[in-house]
PDB file of C-alpha atoms and ligand atoms in Angstrom:
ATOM      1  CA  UNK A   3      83.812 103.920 100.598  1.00  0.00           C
ATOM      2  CA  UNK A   4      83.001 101.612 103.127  1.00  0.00           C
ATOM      3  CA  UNK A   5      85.681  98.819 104.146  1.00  0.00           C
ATOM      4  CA  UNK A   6      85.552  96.047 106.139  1.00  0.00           C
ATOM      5  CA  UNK A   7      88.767  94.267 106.992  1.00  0.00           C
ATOM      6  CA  UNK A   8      90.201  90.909 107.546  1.00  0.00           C
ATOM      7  CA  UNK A   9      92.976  89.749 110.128  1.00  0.00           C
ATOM      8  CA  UNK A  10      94.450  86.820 111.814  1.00  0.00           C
ATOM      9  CA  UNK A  11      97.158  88.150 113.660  1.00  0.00           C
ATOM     10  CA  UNK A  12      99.392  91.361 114.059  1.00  0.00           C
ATOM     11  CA  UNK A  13      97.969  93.817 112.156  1.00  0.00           C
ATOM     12  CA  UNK A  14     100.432  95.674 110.946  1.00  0.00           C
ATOM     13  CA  UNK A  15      99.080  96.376 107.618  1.00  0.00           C
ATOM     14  CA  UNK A  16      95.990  97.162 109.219  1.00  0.00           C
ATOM     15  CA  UNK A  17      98.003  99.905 111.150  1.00  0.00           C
ATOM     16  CA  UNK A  18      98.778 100.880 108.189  1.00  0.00           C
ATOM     17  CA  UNK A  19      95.930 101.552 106.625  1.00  0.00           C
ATOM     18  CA  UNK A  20      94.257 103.175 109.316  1.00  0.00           C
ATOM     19  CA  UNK A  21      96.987 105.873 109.002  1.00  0.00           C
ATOM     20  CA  UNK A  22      96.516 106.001 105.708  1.00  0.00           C
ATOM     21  CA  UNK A  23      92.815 106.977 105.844  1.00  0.00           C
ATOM     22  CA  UNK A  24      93.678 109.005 109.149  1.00  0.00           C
ATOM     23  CA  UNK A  25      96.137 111.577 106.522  1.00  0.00           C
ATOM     24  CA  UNK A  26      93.317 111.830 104.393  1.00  0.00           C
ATOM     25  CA  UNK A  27      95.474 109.510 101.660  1.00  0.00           C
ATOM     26  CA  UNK A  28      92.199 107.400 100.935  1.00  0.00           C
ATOM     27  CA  UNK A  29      89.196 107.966 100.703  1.00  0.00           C
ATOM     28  CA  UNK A  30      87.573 105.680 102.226  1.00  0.00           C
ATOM     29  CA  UNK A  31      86.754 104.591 106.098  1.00  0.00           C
ATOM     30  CA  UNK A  32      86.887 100.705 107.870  1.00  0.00           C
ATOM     31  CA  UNK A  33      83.562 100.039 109.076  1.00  0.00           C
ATOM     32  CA  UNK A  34      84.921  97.045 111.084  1.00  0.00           C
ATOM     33  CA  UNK A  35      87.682  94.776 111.508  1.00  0.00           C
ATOM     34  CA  UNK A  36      86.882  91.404 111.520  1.00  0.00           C
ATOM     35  CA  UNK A  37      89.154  88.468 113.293  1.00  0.00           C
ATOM     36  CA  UNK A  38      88.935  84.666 112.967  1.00  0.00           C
ATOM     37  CA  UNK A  39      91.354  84.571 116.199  1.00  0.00           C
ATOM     38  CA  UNK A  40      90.355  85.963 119.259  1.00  0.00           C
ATOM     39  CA  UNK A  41      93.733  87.044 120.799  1.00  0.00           C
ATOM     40  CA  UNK A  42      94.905  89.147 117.339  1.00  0.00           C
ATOM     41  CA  UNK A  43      96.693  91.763 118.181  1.00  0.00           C
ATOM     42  CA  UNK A  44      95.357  93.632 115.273  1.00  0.00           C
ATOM     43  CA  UNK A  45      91.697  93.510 117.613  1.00  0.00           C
ATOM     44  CA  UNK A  46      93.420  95.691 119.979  1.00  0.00           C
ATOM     45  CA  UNK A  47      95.324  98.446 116.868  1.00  0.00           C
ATOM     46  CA  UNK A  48      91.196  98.793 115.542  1.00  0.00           C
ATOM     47  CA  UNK A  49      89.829  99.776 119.407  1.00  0.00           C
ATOM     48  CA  UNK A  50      92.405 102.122 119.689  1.00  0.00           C
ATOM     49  CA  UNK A  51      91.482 103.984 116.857  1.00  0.00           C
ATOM     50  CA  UNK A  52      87.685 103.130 117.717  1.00  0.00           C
ATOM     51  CA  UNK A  53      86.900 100.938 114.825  1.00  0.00           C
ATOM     52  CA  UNK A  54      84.421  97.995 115.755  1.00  0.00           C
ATOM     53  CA  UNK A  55      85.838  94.808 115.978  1.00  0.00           C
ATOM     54  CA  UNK A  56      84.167  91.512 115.768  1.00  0.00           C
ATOM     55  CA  UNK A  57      85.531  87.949 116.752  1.00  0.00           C
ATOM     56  CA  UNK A  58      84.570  85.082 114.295  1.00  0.00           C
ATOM     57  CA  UNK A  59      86.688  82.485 115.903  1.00  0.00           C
ATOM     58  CA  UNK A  60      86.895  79.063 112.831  1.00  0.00           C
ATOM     59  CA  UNK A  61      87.558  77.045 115.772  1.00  0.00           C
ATOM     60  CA  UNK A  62      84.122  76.560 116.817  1.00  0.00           C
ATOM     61  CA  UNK A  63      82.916  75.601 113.153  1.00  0.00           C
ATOM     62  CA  UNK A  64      82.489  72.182 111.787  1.00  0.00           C
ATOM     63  CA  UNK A  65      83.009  73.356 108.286  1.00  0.00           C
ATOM     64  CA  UNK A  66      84.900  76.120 105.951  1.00  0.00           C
ATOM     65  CA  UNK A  67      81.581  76.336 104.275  1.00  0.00           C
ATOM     66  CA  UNK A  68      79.472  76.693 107.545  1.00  0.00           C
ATOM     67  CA  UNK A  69      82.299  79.208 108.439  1.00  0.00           C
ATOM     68  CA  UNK A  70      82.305  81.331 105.121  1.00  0.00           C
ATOM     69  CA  UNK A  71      78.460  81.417 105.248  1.00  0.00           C
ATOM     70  CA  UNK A  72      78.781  82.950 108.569  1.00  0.00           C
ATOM     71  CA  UNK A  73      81.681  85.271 108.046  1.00  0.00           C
ATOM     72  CA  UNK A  74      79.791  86.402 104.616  1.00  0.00           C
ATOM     73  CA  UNK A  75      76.939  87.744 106.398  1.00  0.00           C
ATOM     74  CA  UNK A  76      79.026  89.266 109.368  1.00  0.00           C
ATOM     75  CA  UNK A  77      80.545  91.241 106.398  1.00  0.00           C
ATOM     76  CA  UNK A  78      77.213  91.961 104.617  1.00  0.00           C
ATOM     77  CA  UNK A  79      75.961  93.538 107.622  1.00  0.00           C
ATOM     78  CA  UNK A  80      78.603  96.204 106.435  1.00  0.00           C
ATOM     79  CA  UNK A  81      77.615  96.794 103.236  1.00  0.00           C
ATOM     80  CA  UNK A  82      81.399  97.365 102.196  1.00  0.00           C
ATOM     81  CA  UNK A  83      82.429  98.536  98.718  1.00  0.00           C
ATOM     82  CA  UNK A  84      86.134  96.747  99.528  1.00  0.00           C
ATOM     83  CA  UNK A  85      87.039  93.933 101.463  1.00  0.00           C
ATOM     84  CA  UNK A  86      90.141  93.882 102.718  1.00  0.00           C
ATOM     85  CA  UNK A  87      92.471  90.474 103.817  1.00  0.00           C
ATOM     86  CA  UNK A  88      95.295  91.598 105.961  1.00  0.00           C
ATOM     87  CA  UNK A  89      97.422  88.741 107.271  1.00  0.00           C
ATOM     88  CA  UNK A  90      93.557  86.767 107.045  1.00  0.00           C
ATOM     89  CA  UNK A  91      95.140  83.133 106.928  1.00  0.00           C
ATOM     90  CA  UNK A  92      92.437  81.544 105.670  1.00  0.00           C
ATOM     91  CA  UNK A  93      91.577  79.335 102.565  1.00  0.00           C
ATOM     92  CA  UNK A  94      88.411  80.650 101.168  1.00  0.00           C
ATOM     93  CA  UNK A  95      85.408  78.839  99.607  1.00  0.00           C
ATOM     94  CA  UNK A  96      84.781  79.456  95.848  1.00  0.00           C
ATOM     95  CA  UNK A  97      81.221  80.713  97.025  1.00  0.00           C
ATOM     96  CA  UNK A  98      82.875  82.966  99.413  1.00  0.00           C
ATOM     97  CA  UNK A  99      85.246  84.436  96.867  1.00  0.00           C
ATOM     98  CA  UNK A 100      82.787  85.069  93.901  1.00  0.00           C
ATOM     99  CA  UNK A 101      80.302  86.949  96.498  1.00  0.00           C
ATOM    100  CA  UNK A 102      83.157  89.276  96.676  1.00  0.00           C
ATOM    101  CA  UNK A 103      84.979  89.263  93.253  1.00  0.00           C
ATOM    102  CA  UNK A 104      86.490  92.576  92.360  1.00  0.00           C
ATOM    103  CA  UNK A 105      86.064  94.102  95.950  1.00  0.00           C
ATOM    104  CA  UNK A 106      87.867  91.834  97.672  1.00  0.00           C
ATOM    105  CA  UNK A 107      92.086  92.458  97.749  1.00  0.00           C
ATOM    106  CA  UNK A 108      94.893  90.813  99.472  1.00  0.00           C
ATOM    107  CA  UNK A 109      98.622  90.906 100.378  1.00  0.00           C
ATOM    108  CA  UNK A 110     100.970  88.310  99.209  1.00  0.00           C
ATOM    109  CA  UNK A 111     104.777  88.609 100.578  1.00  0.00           C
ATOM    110  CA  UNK A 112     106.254  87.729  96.973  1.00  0.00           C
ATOM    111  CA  UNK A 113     106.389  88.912  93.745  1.00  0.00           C
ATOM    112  CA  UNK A 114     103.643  87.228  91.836  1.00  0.00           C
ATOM    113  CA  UNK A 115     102.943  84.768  90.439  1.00  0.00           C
ATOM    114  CA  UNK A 116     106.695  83.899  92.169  1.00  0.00           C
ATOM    115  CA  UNK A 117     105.915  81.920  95.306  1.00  0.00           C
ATOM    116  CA  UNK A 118     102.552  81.375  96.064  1.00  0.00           C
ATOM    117  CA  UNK A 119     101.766  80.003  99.402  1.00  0.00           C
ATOM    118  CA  UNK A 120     103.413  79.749 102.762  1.00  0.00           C
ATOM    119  CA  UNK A 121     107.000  80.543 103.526  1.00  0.00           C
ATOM    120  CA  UNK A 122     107.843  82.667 100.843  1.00  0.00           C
ATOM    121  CA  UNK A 123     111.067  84.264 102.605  1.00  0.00           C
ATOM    122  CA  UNK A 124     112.753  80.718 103.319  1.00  0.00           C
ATOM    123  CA  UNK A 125     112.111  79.516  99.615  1.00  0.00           C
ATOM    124  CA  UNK A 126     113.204  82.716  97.871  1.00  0.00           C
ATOM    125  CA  UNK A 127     116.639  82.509  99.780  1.00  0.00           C
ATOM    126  CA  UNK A 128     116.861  78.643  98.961  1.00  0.00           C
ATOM    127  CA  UNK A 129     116.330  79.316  95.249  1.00  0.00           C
ATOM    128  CA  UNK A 130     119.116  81.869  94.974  1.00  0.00           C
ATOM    129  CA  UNK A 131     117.135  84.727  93.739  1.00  0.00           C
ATOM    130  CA  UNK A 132     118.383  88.192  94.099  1.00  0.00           C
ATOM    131  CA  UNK A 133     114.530  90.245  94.545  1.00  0.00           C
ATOM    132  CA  UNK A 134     111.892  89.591  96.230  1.00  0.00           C
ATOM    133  CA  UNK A 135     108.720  91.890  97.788  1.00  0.00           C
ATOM    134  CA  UNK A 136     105.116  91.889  97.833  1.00  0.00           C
ATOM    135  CA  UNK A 137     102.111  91.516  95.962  1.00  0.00           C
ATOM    136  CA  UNK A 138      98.136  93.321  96.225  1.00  0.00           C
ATOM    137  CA  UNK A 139      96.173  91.536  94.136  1.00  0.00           C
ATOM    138  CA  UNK A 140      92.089  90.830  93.994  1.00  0.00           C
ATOM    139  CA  UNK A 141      91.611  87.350  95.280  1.00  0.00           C
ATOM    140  CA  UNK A 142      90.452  84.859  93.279  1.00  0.00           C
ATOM    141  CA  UNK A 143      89.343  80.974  93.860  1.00  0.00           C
ATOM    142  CA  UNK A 144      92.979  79.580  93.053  1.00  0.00           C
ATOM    143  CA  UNK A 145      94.979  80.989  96.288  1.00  0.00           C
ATOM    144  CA  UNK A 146      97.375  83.464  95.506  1.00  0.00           C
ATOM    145  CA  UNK A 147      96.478  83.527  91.978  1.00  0.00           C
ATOM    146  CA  UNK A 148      94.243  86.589  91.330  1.00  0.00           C
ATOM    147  CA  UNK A 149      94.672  89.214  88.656  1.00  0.00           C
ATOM    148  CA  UNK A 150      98.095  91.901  90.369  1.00  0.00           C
ATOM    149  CA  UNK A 151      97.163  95.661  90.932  1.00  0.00           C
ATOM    150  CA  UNK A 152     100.924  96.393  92.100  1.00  0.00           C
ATOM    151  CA  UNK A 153     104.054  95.312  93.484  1.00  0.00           C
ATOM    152  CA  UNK A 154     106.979  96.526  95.435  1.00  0.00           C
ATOM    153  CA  UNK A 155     110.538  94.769  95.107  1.00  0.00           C
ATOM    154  CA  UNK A 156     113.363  94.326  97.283  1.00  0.00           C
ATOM    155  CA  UNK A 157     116.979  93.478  96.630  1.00  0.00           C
ATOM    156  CA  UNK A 158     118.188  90.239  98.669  1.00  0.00           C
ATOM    157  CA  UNK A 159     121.532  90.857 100.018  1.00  0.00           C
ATOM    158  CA  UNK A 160     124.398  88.189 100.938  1.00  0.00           C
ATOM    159  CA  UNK A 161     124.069  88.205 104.808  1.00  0.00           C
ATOM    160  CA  UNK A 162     119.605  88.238 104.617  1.00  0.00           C
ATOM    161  CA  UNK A 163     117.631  85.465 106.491  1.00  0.00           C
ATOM    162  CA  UNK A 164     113.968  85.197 106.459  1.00  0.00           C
ATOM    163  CA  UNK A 165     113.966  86.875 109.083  1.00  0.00           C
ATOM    164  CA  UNK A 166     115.499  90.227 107.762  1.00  0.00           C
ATOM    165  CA  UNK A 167     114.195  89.760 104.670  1.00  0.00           C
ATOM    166  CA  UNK A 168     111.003  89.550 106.352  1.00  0.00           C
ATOM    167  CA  UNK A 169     111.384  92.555 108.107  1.00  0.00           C
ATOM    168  CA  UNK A 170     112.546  94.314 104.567  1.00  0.00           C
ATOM    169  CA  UNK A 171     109.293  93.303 102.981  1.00  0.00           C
ATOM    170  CA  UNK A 172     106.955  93.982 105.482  1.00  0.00           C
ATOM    171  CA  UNK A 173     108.339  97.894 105.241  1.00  0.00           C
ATOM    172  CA  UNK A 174     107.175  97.983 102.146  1.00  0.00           C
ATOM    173  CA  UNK A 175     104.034  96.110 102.326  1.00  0.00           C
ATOM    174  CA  UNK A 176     102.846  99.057 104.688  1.00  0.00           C
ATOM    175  CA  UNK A 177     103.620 101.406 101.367  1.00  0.00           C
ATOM    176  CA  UNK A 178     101.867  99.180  98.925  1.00  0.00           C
ATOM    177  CA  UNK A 179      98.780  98.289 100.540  1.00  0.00           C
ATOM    178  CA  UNK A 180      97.806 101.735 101.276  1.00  0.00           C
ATOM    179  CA  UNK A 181      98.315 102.470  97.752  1.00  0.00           C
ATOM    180  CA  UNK A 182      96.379 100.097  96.126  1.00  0.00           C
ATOM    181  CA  UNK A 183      93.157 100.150  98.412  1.00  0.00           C
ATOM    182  CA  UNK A 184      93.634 104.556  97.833  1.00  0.00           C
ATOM    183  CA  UNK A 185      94.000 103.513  93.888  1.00  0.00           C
ATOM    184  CA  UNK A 186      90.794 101.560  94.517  1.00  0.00           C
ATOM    185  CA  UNK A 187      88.764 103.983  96.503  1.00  0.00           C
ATOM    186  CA  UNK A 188      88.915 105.956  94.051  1.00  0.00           C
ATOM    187  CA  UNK A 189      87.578 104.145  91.724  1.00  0.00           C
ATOM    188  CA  UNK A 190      90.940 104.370  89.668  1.00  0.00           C
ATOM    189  CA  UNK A 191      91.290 100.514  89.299  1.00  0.00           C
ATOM    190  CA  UNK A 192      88.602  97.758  88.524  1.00  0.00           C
ATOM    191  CA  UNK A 193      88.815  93.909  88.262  1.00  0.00           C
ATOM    192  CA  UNK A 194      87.963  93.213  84.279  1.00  0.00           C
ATOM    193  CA  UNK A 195      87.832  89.458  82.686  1.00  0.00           C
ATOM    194  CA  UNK A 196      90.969  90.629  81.106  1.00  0.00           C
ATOM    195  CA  UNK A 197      92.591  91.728  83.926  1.00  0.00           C
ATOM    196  CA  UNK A 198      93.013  94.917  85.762  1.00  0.00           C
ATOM    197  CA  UNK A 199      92.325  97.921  84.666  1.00  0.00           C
ATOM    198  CA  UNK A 200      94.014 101.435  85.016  1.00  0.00           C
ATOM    199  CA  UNK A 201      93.821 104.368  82.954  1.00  0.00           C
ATOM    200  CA  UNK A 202      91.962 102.571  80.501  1.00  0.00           C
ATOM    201  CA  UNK A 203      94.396  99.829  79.955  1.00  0.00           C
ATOM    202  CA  UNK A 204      95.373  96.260  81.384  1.00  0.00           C
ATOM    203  CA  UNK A 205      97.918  96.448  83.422  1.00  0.00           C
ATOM    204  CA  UNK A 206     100.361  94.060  82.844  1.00  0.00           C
ATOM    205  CA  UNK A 207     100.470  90.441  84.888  1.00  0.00           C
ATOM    206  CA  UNK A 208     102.658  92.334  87.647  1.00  0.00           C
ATOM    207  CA  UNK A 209     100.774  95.146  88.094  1.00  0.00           C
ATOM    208  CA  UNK A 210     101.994  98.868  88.965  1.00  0.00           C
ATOM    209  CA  UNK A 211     105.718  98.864  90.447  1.00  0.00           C
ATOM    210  CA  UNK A 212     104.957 100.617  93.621  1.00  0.00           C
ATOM    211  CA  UNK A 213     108.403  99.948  94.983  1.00  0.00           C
ATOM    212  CA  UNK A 214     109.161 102.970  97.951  1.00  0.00           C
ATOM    213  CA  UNK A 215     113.054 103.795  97.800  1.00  0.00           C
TER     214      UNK A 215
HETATM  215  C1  GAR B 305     101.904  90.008 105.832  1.00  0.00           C
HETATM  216  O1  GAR B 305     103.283  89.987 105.686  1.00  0.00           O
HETATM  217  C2  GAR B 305     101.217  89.430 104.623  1.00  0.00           C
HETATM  218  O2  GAR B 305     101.956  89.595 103.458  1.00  0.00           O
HETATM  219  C3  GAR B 305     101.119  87.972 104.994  1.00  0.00           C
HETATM  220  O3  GAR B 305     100.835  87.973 106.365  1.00  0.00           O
HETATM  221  C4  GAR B 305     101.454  89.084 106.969  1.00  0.00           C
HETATM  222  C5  GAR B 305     100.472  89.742 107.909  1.00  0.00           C
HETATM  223  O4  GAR B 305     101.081  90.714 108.684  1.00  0.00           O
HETATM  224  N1  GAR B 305     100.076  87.342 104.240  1.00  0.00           N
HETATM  225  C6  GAR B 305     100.174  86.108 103.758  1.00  0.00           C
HETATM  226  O5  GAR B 305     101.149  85.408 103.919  1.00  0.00           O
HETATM  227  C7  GAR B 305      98.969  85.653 102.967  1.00  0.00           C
HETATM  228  N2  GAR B 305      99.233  84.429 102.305  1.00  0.00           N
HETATM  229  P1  GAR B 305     100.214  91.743 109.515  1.00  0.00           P
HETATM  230  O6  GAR B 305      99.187  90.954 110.296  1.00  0.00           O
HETATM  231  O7  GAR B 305     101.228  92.390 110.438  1.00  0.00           O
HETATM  232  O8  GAR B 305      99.603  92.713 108.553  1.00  0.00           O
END
């Protein structure tokens, strides 16, 4: 299956996935890498592993729609079967999103539909909770709202910041994604109006636990 994916910035779950596909874990190959900020440093993790890149930068648009219309066709050109946001921190138009409903994934740093949004780390240590992790989901128009293929948790500990606990969730971000864009290259997981489906059920609202030990 062809992929195209999405970055703003480091790329780590990019990385990632490029290993992934590189150990013959999924089945599928990235057909480019697209950026909305020209000094990513995910841009330069693609070229080394000689994946085309391609710089859409938002900053010279007057409009998200006039930006999505542009960054839709850059994608077209690809023909992908999955579209994959990776640290893409964008909000997306509603026309964008329903071109690409049920091939489109991304990854949230909580456990959904726990702290949607920005600064997920910071707010899950000011709330007292003792887990948090990371969501893949398929993105629908509400942000960070879609129907959950799988999650992976982490236990908070006394001494974390948001910086370590950061750091703790990232680690297993770079387990999760893979697993979920494998699950869906092989055709082992499709967006229903119910909900995800696996095995012939709907999964429940959290999705597989993917959690790595
Ligand atoms: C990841 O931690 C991802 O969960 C987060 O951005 C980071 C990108 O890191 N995404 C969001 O917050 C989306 N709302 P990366 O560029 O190193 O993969």
């Amino acid at each position: 299956m062809d992929i195209v994916v999405l970055i703003s910035g480091s790329g780590t779950n990019l990385q990632a996935i490029i290993e992934a596909i590189e150990a013959g874990h999924i089945q599928g190959r990235i057909a480019a890498v697209i950026s909305n900020r020209p000094q990513a440093k995910g841009l330069t993790r693609a070229r080394n592993h000689g994946i085309e890149t391609l710089i859409l930068d938002h900053t010279g648009y007057g409009t998200r729609e006039a930006f999505d219309a542009d960054l839709l066709q850059a994608i077209e050109q690809y023909q992908p079967g999955l579209v994959v946001l990776a640290g893409f921190m964008r909000i997306l138009t509603d026309h964008f999103v329903d071109h690409f409903t049920g091939r489109m994934l991304n990854i949230h740093p909580s456990l959904l539909p726990k702290y949607k949004g920005l600064n997920t780390h910071q707010r899950v240590l000011d709330a007292g909770e003792s887990q948090h992790g990371c969501s893949v989901h398929f993105v629908s128009s509400e942000l960070d709202s879609g129907a959950v293929i799988g999650q992976s948790k982490v236990n908070i500990a006394r001494n974390d910041t948001a910086q370590s606990l950061s750091q703790k969730v990232q680690q297993q971000e770079h387990t999760l994604y893979p697993a979920c864009v494998a699950l869906f290259c092989d055709h082992q997981i499709h967006l229903t109006p119910d909900g995800v489906q696996y095995q012939g059920s709907i999964l429940p609202d959290n999705g597989l636990d993917l959690t790595e030990d």
